[in-house]
XYZ file of C-alpha atoms in Angstrom:
696
model
C 97.100 -291.721 125.891
C 98.556 -290.438 129.168
C 102.186 -290.372 130.246
C 103.090 -291.381 133.808
C 106.266 -291.976 135.761
C 105.862 -295.163 137.800
C 108.758 -296.221 140.023
C 111.124 -293.933 138.070
C 110.125 -295.447 134.701
C 108.094 -293.429 132.185
C 105.132 -295.217 130.612
C 102.260 -294.276 128.309
C 98.823 -295.814 128.952
C 95.271 -295.289 127.638
C 93.202 -292.560 129.293
C 90.585 -294.981 130.605
C 93.095 -296.939 132.705
C 93.001 -296.856 136.465
C 96.217 -296.265 138.385
C 96.251 -299.964 139.273
C 96.163 -300.987 135.626
C 98.820 -298.410 134.757
C 101.102 -299.682 137.524
C 100.711 -303.260 136.346
C 101.417 -302.183 132.762
C 104.664 -300.749 134.109
C 105.527 -304.090 135.715
C 104.668 -303.184 139.309
C 102.833 -305.781 141.386
C 99.819 -304.288 143.133
C 98.044 -306.361 145.808
C 94.243 -306.327 145.761
C 91.226 -308.154 147.103
C 88.167 -306.274 145.867
C 89.381 -305.226 142.401
C 88.627 -307.528 139.459
C 89.086 -306.686 135.797
C 85.591 -307.857 134.804
C 83.681 -306.264 137.677
C 82.828 -302.696 138.594
C 85.155 -300.840 140.930
C 84.224 -300.931 144.609
C 87.324 -299.640 146.409
C 86.481 -301.673 149.502
C 89.661 -303.381 150.615
C 92.200 -300.491 150.236
C 95.004 -303.023 149.737
C 96.090 -301.454 146.449
C 97.463 -298.272 148.031
C 100.148 -296.312 146.175
C 101.868 -292.948 146.710
C 101.116 -290.098 144.304
C 103.850 -287.451 144.294
C 102.355 -283.981 144.599
C 98.969 -285.472 145.320
C 97.182 -286.060 148.614
C 99.451 -286.487 151.646
C 97.887 -289.895 152.241
C 98.162 -293.111 150.212
C 95.739 -293.457 147.279
C 93.595 -296.497 146.384
C 94.934 -297.147 142.888
C 91.884 -299.158 141.748
C 89.562 -296.199 142.239
C 91.612 -293.393 140.669
C 91.788 -292.874 136.922
C 94.985 -291.808 135.185
C 93.130 -288.950 133.499
C 92.526 -287.449 136.953
C 96.261 -287.184 137.618
C 97.966 -283.795 137.536
C 101.426 -283.181 136.072
C 104.266 -281.904 138.242
C 104.918 -278.198 138.729
C 107.691 -278.312 136.155
C 105.420 -280.029 133.624
C 106.783 -283.519 134.220
C 104.283 -286.392 133.987
C 102.495 -287.442 137.169
C 104.711 -289.593 139.391
C 103.611 -292.678 141.334
C 105.590 -294.802 143.782
C 104.592 -298.399 144.565
C 107.598 -299.718 146.502
C 108.511 -297.027 149.025
C 108.480 -297.553 152.784
C 105.478 -295.198 152.928
C 103.480 -297.523 150.644
C 104.641 -300.702 152.394
C 103.687 -299.336 155.823
C 100.245 -298.294 154.531
C 99.590 -301.747 153.069
C 100.746 -303.427 156.267
C 98.248 -301.301 158.173
C 95.432 -302.360 155.864
C 96.428 -306.013 156.200
C 96.431 -305.687 159.995
C 92.877 -304.359 159.914
C 91.732 -307.113 157.536
C 93.086 -309.746 159.915
C 91.460 -308.276 163.050
C 88.383 -310.462 162.675
C 89.729 -313.141 160.338
C 89.809 -316.558 162.062
C 92.903 -318.732 162.069
C 91.228 -321.404 159.928
C 94.040 -321.978 157.445
C 94.705 -325.611 158.520
C 91.060 -326.585 157.861
C 90.177 -324.125 155.095
C 89.557 -325.451 151.588
C 91.095 -322.272 150.219
C 94.420 -323.127 151.866
C 97.255 -323.073 149.353
C 95.225 -320.997 146.873
C 94.260 -318.092 149.123
C 94.944 -314.498 148.118
C 94.817 -313.448 151.761
C 97.484 -315.997 152.683
C 99.703 -314.837 149.838
C 99.385 -311.145 150.666
C 99.819 -311.782 154.391
C 103.205 -313.321 153.595
C 104.276 -310.026 152.013
C 102.463 -307.473 154.165
C 101.473 -309.279 157.353
C 103.155 -308.875 160.722
C 104.170 -311.582 163.161
C 101.527 -310.836 165.778
C 98.333 -308.923 166.488
C 97.915 -305.859 168.651
C 94.197 -306.512 169.128
C 93.097 -308.322 172.259
C 89.370 -307.942 171.611
C 87.206 -310.911 170.643
C 86.814 -311.555 166.944
C 83.363 -310.981 165.521
C 81.243 -314.036 164.739
C 78.937 -314.262 161.737
C 76.407 -317.004 161.190
C 77.006 -319.127 158.098
C 74.372 -318.766 155.389
C 72.570 -321.442 153.397
C 72.737 -320.348 149.766
C 72.167 -323.652 147.973
C 73.760 -327.041 147.365
C 76.816 -325.737 145.512
C 78.442 -322.914 147.468
C 79.553 -323.440 151.058
C 79.690 -320.362 153.292
C 82.014 -319.737 156.240
C 81.207 -316.086 156.722
C 83.564 -315.514 159.662
C 86.266 -315.385 157.003
C 84.543 -312.776 154.814
C 86.410 -309.495 154.322
C 83.485 -307.758 152.552
C 85.279 -307.302 149.254
C 81.830 -307.686 147.559
C 83.248 -309.485 144.515
C 80.499 -312.091 144.829
C 77.782 -309.442 145.044
C 79.066 -307.629 141.986
C 79.429 -310.851 139.982
C 75.888 -312.121 140.536
C 74.485 -308.661 139.845
C 76.590 -307.599 136.854
C 77.720 -310.798 135.098
C 75.230 -313.500 136.089
C 72.301 -311.091 136.134
C 70.594 -312.871 139.044
C 71.168 -310.547 142.021
C 70.739 -313.107 144.784
C 73.538 -311.821 147.008
C 73.764 -308.480 148.749
C 75.061 -306.779 151.876
C 73.053 -305.958 154.980
C 74.166 -304.007 158.024
C 76.884 -301.384 158.310
C 80.411 -301.279 159.608
C 81.286 -304.250 161.796
C 77.738 -305.591 161.405
C 77.921 -305.828 157.606
C 77.137 -309.305 156.225
C 76.907 -310.819 152.743
C 73.715 -312.841 152.420
C 70.802 -313.910 150.221
C 68.555 -312.061 152.696
C 66.087 -314.930 153.300
C 68.732 -317.659 152.935
C 67.224 -319.065 149.759
C 69.348 -320.960 147.259
C 71.118 -318.900 144.624
C 69.289 -319.272 141.309
C 72.024 -318.551 138.775
C 73.527 -321.223 136.500
C 76.877 -319.443 136.943
C 76.890 -319.171 140.729
C 79.933 -321.435 141.179
C 82.160 -318.689 139.800
C 81.883 -316.821 143.098
C 84.094 -319.583 144.545
C 86.936 -318.557 142.236
C 86.284 -314.862 142.823
C 86.315 -315.053 146.625
C 89.849 -314.029 147.700
C 89.499 -315.768 151.066
C 87.783 -318.967 152.221
C 84.349 -317.456 152.858
C 82.787 -319.034 149.742
C 84.063 -322.492 148.827
C 82.795 -325.490 146.889
C 80.349 -327.498 148.995
C 80.786 -330.801 147.078
C 84.596 -330.439 147.184
C 84.744 -329.625 150.922
C 87.611 -331.432 152.685
C 88.326 -333.600 149.620
C 91.900 -332.665 148.734
C 94.646 -330.069 148.904
C 95.747 -328.326 145.707
C 99.304 -329.663 145.862
C 97.986 -333.251 145.817
C 96.275 -332.812 142.460
C 97.493 -333.355 138.925
C 96.227 -330.503 136.774
C 95.285 -331.073 133.130
C 94.114 -328.406 130.686
C 91.102 -329.532 128.689
C 87.721 -328.381 127.350
C 84.169 -328.809 128.581
C 81.540 -330.975 126.860
C 78.467 -330.182 128.961
C 77.278 -327.815 126.227
C 78.486 -326.732 122.800
C 80.361 -323.623 123.983
C 83.625 -325.508 124.544
C 84.624 -323.654 127.716
C 88.299 -323.887 128.623
C 88.673 -325.903 131.823
C 91.304 -327.424 134.063
C 90.643 -330.930 135.359
C 92.285 -331.676 138.718
C 92.716 -335.373 139.473
C 94.209 -337.440 142.262
C 95.155 -340.893 141.077
C 92.284 -342.205 138.956
C 89.698 -339.861 140.452
C 88.719 -336.442 139.144
C 88.445 -334.221 142.222
C 87.325 -330.902 140.764
C 86.949 -328.880 137.570
C 88.097 -325.270 137.319
C 87.875 -322.630 134.565
C 90.783 -321.547 132.388
C 91.131 -318.169 130.755
C 90.006 -318.050 127.134
C 88.903 -314.571 126.099
C 87.429 -315.791 122.813
C 85.164 -318.420 124.370
C 84.332 -318.345 128.078
C 86.541 -315.509 129.357
C 87.104 -316.972 132.837
C 83.607 -318.224 133.668
C 82.099 -321.717 133.513
C 78.590 -322.954 134.191
C 77.663 -324.869 137.331
C 77.039 -328.010 135.292
C 80.602 -327.802 133.996
C 82.106 -327.162 137.434
C 80.205 -329.630 139.611
C 79.680 -332.563 137.243
C 82.788 -334.405 138.437
C 81.091 -336.712 140.931
C 79.057 -338.147 138.056
C 82.269 -339.281 136.354
C 82.666 -342.166 138.824
C 79.026 -343.038 139.589
C 77.029 -345.713 137.731
C 80.012 -346.367 135.469
C 80.249 -349.179 132.963
C 83.615 -350.784 133.698
C 83.375 -354.082 131.795
C 81.575 -355.472 128.737
C 78.095 -356.968 129.102
C 76.061 -359.301 126.894
C 72.309 -359.885 127.272
C 71.568 -363.575 127.885
C 67.999 -364.803 128.448
C 66.796 -361.215 128.778
C 69.390 -360.184 131.371
C 72.712 -358.415 130.979
C 75.633 -360.598 132.100
C 79.302 -359.599 132.511
C 81.428 -360.787 129.619
C 84.940 -360.564 128.251
C 85.801 -358.293 125.361
C 86.180 -361.338 123.095
C 82.720 -362.622 124.043
C 81.169 -359.203 123.438
C 82.910 -358.839 120.088
C 81.875 -362.388 119.196
C 78.218 -361.615 119.879
C 78.453 -358.525 117.654
C 80.248 -360.460 114.907
C 77.571 -363.159 114.872
C 74.835 -360.543 114.688
C 76.446 -358.541 111.882
C 77.115 -361.703 109.860
C 73.399 -362.477 109.869
C 72.089 -358.952 109.186
C 71.868 -357.126 105.883
C 73.633 -353.718 105.888
C 70.417 -351.896 104.981
C 68.862 -353.241 108.196
C 71.628 -351.772 110.374
C 71.553 -348.268 111.831
C 74.147 -346.237 113.739
C 73.666 -343.099 115.859
C 76.442 -340.995 117.396
C 75.979 -339.288 120.755
C 76.472 -335.788 122.077
C 79.754 -336.232 123.990
C 81.927 -337.956 121.374
C 85.098 -336.419 119.963
C 85.441 -335.628 116.270
C 87.949 -338.488 115.906
C 85.505 -340.984 117.415
C 82.682 -339.936 115.107
C 85.066 -340.108 112.150
C 86.111 -343.662 113.133
C 82.456 -344.582 113.778
C 81.476 -343.473 110.291
C 84.525 -345.184 108.762
C 83.618 -348.507 110.390
C 80.018 -348.278 109.216
C 81.199 -347.471 105.699
C 83.364 -350.611 105.716
C 80.316 -352.574 106.850
C 78.342 -351.019 103.939
C 75.966 -349.404 106.437
C 74.471 -346.212 105.000
C 72.134 -345.274 107.865
C 74.578 -343.355 110.078
C 73.757 -340.099 111.859
C 75.386 -337.920 114.512
C 72.304 -335.672 114.829
C 70.769 -337.452 117.794
C 68.158 -334.712 118.194
C 67.113 -334.812 114.530
C 68.142 -331.247 113.646
C 68.035 -330.557 109.868
C 71.716 -329.622 109.542
C 73.703 -330.749 106.522
C 77.246 -329.873 105.389
C 75.977 -329.967 101.800
C 74.239 -326.669 102.558
C 77.588 -325.118 103.418
C 79.425 -324.961 106.730
C 77.967 -321.531 107.504
C 74.506 -323.114 107.615
C 75.258 -324.909 110.888
C 77.879 -322.765 112.649
C 77.510 -319.945 115.145
C 79.044 -317.634 112.567
C 79.252 -314.358 114.564
C 81.486 -316.210 117.103
C 80.987 -315.970 120.846
C 83.250 -312.948 121.224
C 81.439 -311.351 118.265
C 78.265 -311.139 120.348
C 79.762 -308.041 121.965
C 79.840 -306.327 118.547
C 76.153 -306.914 117.807
C 73.734 -304.054 118.410
C 70.536 -306.077 117.885
C 70.008 -309.795 118.512
C 66.969 -311.878 117.569
C 66.763 -315.225 119.396
C 64.574 -317.759 117.580
C 63.441 -320.837 119.501
C 66.101 -320.961 122.188
C 66.706 -320.420 125.869
C 70.407 -319.501 125.900
C 70.398 -319.310 129.694
C 69.991 -323.109 129.769
C 71.272 -324.052 126.315
C 74.623 -322.286 126.821
C 74.854 -320.380 130.102
C 78.276 -318.868 129.400
C 77.161 -317.642 125.975
C 74.100 -316.109 127.609
C 76.434 -314.154 129.906
C 78.046 -312.697 126.742
C 74.659 -311.537 125.496
C 74.028 -309.918 128.861
C 77.471 -308.293 128.690
C 76.586 -306.841 125.272
C 73.351 -305.462 126.736
C 75.094 -303.990 129.794
C 78.082 -302.435 128.041
C 76.754 -301.602 124.575
C 73.005 -301.329 125.053
C 72.389 -304.195 122.621
C 68.679 -304.737 121.922
C 67.440 -308.333 122.242
C 64.271 -309.881 120.833
C 62.909 -313.368 121.564
C 60.626 -315.690 119.616
C 59.738 -318.738 121.689
C 58.926 -319.534 125.278
C 58.833 -316.492 127.534
C 61.682 -317.176 129.993
C 63.945 -315.142 132.260
C 67.175 -314.557 130.316
C 68.727 -312.285 133.015
C 68.397 -309.232 130.747
C 65.411 -307.370 129.297
C 64.206 -308.306 125.826
C 61.374 -307.542 123.454
C 59.017 -310.513 123.321
C 58.196 -310.890 119.630
C 56.026 -314.002 119.797
C 55.681 -317.657 120.710
C 56.400 -319.450 117.439
C 56.476 -319.621 113.666
C 53.787 -317.009 113.120
C 56.066 -314.323 114.537
C 58.790 -315.099 111.976
C 56.677 -313.498 109.257
C 55.882 -310.434 111.348
C 58.579 -309.255 113.752
C 56.574 -306.200 114.745
C 58.519 -303.291 116.187
C 61.635 -305.414 116.628
C 61.838 -305.860 112.860
C 62.551 -302.155 112.569
C 65.246 -302.411 115.252
C 66.916 -305.226 113.295
C 66.678 -303.303 110.029
C 68.304 -300.221 111.551
C 71.084 -302.105 113.317
C 74.632 -301.897 111.993
C 75.503 -305.421 113.119
C 72.300 -307.428 113.608
C 72.412 -311.038 114.738
C 69.917 -313.904 114.387
C 70.356 -316.917 116.685
C 68.418 -320.116 115.947
C 68.096 -322.712 118.699
C 66.808 -326.119 119.705
C 63.109 -325.299 120.011
C 63.060 -324.031 116.435
C 65.095 -326.800 114.808
C 63.937 -329.868 116.723
C 60.514 -330.205 115.052
C 59.701 -331.805 111.653
C 59.542 -328.360 110.015
C 62.941 -327.387 111.435
C 64.497 -327.005 107.983
C 61.821 -324.518 106.946
C 62.204 -322.568 110.189
C 65.971 -322.384 109.730
C 65.567 -321.180 106.138
C 63.122 -318.505 107.285
C 65.505 -317.377 110.036
C 68.303 -317.189 107.461
C 66.056 -315.044 105.250
C 65.438 -312.689 108.176
C 69.209 -312.457 108.681
C 69.826 -311.687 105.015
C 66.966 -309.178 104.777
C 68.051 -307.208 107.838
C 71.655 -306.950 106.673
C 73.188 -309.495 109.039
C 75.232 -310.899 106.136
C 77.333 -307.984 104.973
C 81.033 -307.397 104.486
C 83.062 -309.184 107.147
C 80.016 -309.639 109.393
C 78.009 -312.874 109.367
C 75.309 -312.507 112.012
C 73.527 -315.831 111.432
C 74.255 -318.406 114.135
C 72.970 -321.824 115.177
C 72.934 -322.310 118.947
C 73.907 -325.955 119.387
C 73.361 -327.809 122.629
C 75.495 -330.906 121.882
C 79.275 -330.682 122.230
C 79.937 -333.197 119.460
C 77.514 -331.905 116.845
C 79.689 -329.532 114.802
C 82.589 -331.992 114.830
C 80.316 -334.788 113.621
C 78.979 -332.631 110.787
C 82.504 -331.553 109.844
C 83.751 -335.151 109.505
C 80.626 -336.294 107.632
C 79.053 -338.619 110.209
C 75.804 -338.526 108.258
C 73.642 -340.838 106.137
C 74.898 -341.726 102.683
C 72.631 -341.702 99.649
C 69.746 -344.043 100.351
C 70.507 -344.137 104.072
C 68.241 -343.154 106.954
C 68.592 -340.234 109.337
C 67.990 -340.486 113.096
C 64.207 -340.096 112.865
C 63.961 -342.706 110.104
C 66.292 -345.084 111.960
C 64.116 -344.878 115.069
C 60.958 -345.362 113.014
C 62.569 -348.388 111.394
C 63.501 -349.718 114.820
C 59.874 -349.435 115.927
C 58.460 -351.053 112.792
C 61.077 -353.777 112.437
C 62.889 -352.289 109.447
C 66.075 -351.897 111.512
C 67.330 -355.128 113.113
C 70.641 -353.943 114.567
C 71.475 -350.555 116.040
C 74.879 -349.157 117.013
C 74.809 -346.388 119.629
C 77.984 -344.400 120.269
C 77.083 -342.781 123.583
C 73.595 -341.932 122.313
C 71.353 -341.748 125.387
C 68.854 -339.029 124.491
C 66.660 -341.328 122.384
C 63.115 -342.521 123.092
C 63.530 -345.743 125.068
C 60.494 -347.461 123.533
C 62.050 -347.241 120.065
C 64.953 -349.447 121.170
C 62.958 -352.491 122.322
C 62.896 -354.504 119.073
C 66.368 -354.145 117.499
C 69.602 -355.721 118.701
C 71.336 -352.733 120.340
C 75.131 -352.419 120.555
C 75.962 -349.624 122.984
C 79.370 -348.005 123.386
C 79.127 -345.716 126.390
C 80.193 -344.748 129.862
C 77.181 -344.896 132.191
C 74.237 -347.110 133.002
C 71.842 -344.712 131.337
C 69.066 -345.150 128.764
C 71.324 -346.600 126.064
C 72.786 -349.213 128.406
C 69.333 -350.295 129.651
C 68.229 -350.946 126.081
C 71.478 -352.627 125.008
C 72.074 -356.250 124.111
C 75.841 -355.740 124.078
C 77.605 -353.061 126.121
C 81.163 -351.949 125.376
C 82.439 -349.666 128.205
C 83.919 -346.375 127.008
C 85.770 -343.410 128.506
C 84.328 -340.074 129.584
C 85.679 -336.758 128.336
C 88.035 -336.582 131.342
C 89.535 -339.967 130.464
C 90.367 -339.551 126.779
C 92.093 -337.262 124.322
C 90.813 -335.943 121.041
C 89.338 -332.955 119.234
C 86.132 -331.193 120.240
C 84.671 -328.619 117.851
C 82.536 -325.977 119.537
C 79.494 -324.251 118.064
C 81.668 -321.600 116.376
C 83.591 -324.319 114.532
C 86.645 -323.868 116.783
C 88.668 -327.123 117.096
C 89.907 -327.578 120.665
C 92.113 -330.227 122.213
C 90.551 -332.543 124.773
C 93.211 -333.975 127.097
C 93.062 -337.071 129.257
C 93.245 -336.215 132.967
C 92.624 -339.672 134.442
C 92.193 -343.282 133.339
C 88.880 -344.993 132.764
C 87.808 -347.544 135.399
C 88.186 -351.283 135.034
C 88.206 -352.564 131.471
C 86.736 -349.413 129.929
C 88.658 -348.036 126.956
C 88.633 -344.944 124.749
C 85.898 -345.144 122.139
C 88.206 -344.908 119.128
C 90.247 -347.845 120.461
C 87.054 -349.886 120.898
C 86.013 -349.142 117.307
C 89.492 -350.039 116.036
C 89.496 -353.363 117.914
C 85.945 -354.148 116.813
C 86.823 -353.458 113.182
C 89.576 -356.078 113.341
C 87.174 -358.646 114.840
C 84.675 -357.935 112.057
C 87.418 -358.309 109.408
C 86.950 -354.654 108.424
C 90.164 -353.341 109.948
C 90.381 -349.550 110.182
C 93.656 -348.069 108.874
C 94.992 -346.517 112.086
C 96.592 -347.871 115.239
C 96.999 -344.669 117.244
C 95.087 -341.505 117.997
C 97.684 -339.517 116.050
C 97.102 -341.641 112.939
C 93.339 -341.301 113.367
C 93.665 -337.541 113.737
C 95.781 -337.352 110.582
C 93.144 -339.306 108.639
C 90.428 -336.999 109.942
C 92.369 -333.829 109.107
C 92.885 -335.113 105.562
C 89.077 -335.046 105.170
C 88.481 -331.806 107.124
C 91.731 -329.753 106.980
C 90.341 -326.872 109.068
C 90.262 -329.180 112.097
C 94.060 -328.997 112.231
C 93.888 -325.320 113.250
C 93.483 -325.805 116.980
C 91.713 -322.977 118.827
C 91.210 -321.041 115.606
C 87.916 -320.382 113.863
C 88.062 -320.713 110.092
C 85.245 -318.440 108.820
C 82.669 -320.198 106.674
C 81.456 -318.832 103.352
C 78.420 -316.601 104.103
C 76.974 -317.413 100.677
C 75.693 -320.611 102.280
C 73.379 -318.517 104.472
C 72.092 -316.632 101.427
C 71.455 -319.935 99.639
C 69.652 -321.230 102.708
C 67.509 -318.087 102.830
C 66.414 -318.748 99.259
C 64.630 -321.917 100.399
C 62.318 -320.111 102.811
C 58.653 -320.903 102.330
C 55.402 -320.957 104.247
C 55.377 -322.365 107.776
C 52.788 -324.234 109.778
C 51.629 -322.347 112.833
C 53.248 -323.817 115.935
C 54.745 -322.591 119.176
C 58.397 -323.216 119.943
C 58.916 -325.452 122.993
C 62.354 -325.626 124.587
C 63.444 -329.292 124.807
C 65.613 -328.850 127.925
C 63.359 -329.215 130.955
C 66.094 -329.414 133.576
C 69.358 -327.533 133.105
C 71.256 -329.910 135.382
C 70.185 -333.264 133.854
C 70.978 -333.133 130.147
C 73.406 -336.040 129.635
C 74.427 -339.387 131.212
C 77.198 -337.869 133.350
C 74.852 -335.226 134.727
C 72.140 -337.772 135.478
C 74.679 -339.876 137.401
C 75.766 -336.914 139.522
C 74.282 -336.656 143.021
C 75.142 -332.949 143.072
C 73.261 -332.291 139.834
C 70.294 -334.305 141.124
C 70.211 -332.162 144.268
C 70.380 -329.009 142.147
C 67.522 -330.247 139.967
C 65.398 -330.875 143.048
C 66.313 -327.530 144.593
C 65.517 -325.484 141.515
C 62.406 -327.481 140.620
C 60.844 -327.283 144.061
C 62.465 -324.049 145.223
C 63.784 -323.560 148.720
C 60.789 -323.446 151.018
C 61.309 -320.606 153.443
C 59.783 -321.240 156.851
C 57.358 -318.542 157.941
C 57.133 -317.306 161.513
C 53.859 -319.149 162.079
C 55.503 -322.442 161.099
């Protein structure tokens, strides 16, 4: 620890602090543009100037000087720093004047207006006029893809964007060319940025040089109602803020959550909002003479009631989707139980996960933040860059900061960090080669099992073998449980926790679909389940509760319009087992209602009335079954003995290669497929940006 005197107050700070961090720890406000806590130090903007007593006769950039480099006073007193003197204020005003020399007066038309760091600091350190009569420099705007809009006349060369894509995202698309006044930030050949996290440069940019292209000229920040919620585009559960105007969601921003997403979100999370109002189901439909016709709720419920009355419970199946809340899956299961339906499953992808094997058998036990503690990570059958982009950034962070070794079994893909390629499939699980020694020698090894490994018929055997690897290499020891399942569906852990699974004698998803093909299943309930093979849904009578005109709606005989994650409240449980509160930011269109309310109303029509009339009552009933879900934003560790028991079931495996099921990062759910922005991204990244050659 180092003692300092900052603005006449003595403070003790860690040796690794910069002067800027020390000043802020002392309560001083230090302006900055280039400094960011999660990026390397650049020292470009010079806005963070302070005065060091007994130091250089000029102001010092506090972001670039460490406290351990400070010298005590001649009388042995701690180093003294001033942040509020006239000397400091005049220096900062000079820096601000230089920053504004070439900055255009775009504030009235700039999307950053009202949220601009440059505006805020100019209020404190700007002057009323400019002494420069010269023309401002002009910089050509760059095309860097369909997501980020560039107005490079506004750029102050803080290089936050360059450092982010290089250090955090690991896809160094951006860089600087030229020197001095000719310096420009660019992708060199003006190709689209390739990172799944590129939208974060919009938040990082302290001026209006990089803004959201889909959000351009849509709204001003003071017009929007801001609601804190969580993301459902993957199983990470990133903390987000949903900004709405009236009934329309206008944008989605990240919130700080150090344990989950830090302050980053994926592009799918950020830019999905236009899909929330496109191709929406806003009233019930009933299929008459082969065509879907608009109907009233009573007519739709009547059609379902007539069908259920004439169908035996064993010929009814029910599948929960990937975007449902834990409460909705609990109510879904409760309704099916009252209808004596045993074939209920929330595992739309057919993964062999079962709470009877212990909660640790299906959680990401090391936790997302725990990735930074691992010194060796084996990824089995997953592409975390697409399965969970924010989690992949954590793995990269562990590699950058701690030198964590990573091994991969599965498809050879670019993960944004180097890894040892162990093999393509099951054969490599029995012989890890040189990486097996790395795992064995690691203090905190980690084994991550993903979709490509678990989605096949032998998924249970693969998971047991991966658990055995974890146990054998010491990943289950003391307070460290290094075995984790990398889920891709936001609702999956919540559905497993509340028991939305087949009862004894019931069918799982694969068996339900096989029964639907063969005629063994006559009636099928789908709660937002759209990732199913369409041909399997042709014979049965399909009752679809959902939000968009996607695969489930096309196959449906009765459609009950539901609410998206931005239009309902509830509990989402992320892949760690962390319950998080989903908050309603807007209202669903037309006659659409929250899914739990639809299930409650339907239960009354079917004379199987569910025992709750409010979301609070439903939540209380759910918590009575799964008490850990009451501990919002807290991970209750699961018993690691479940992993050891799972490892004991390991046997021989058939030789097969792991194939990642996600073929397009941007089109993984109904909301994404309804989004024009995501469709443009899918086209851009599938075809690549064709760069015109000189001869063309």
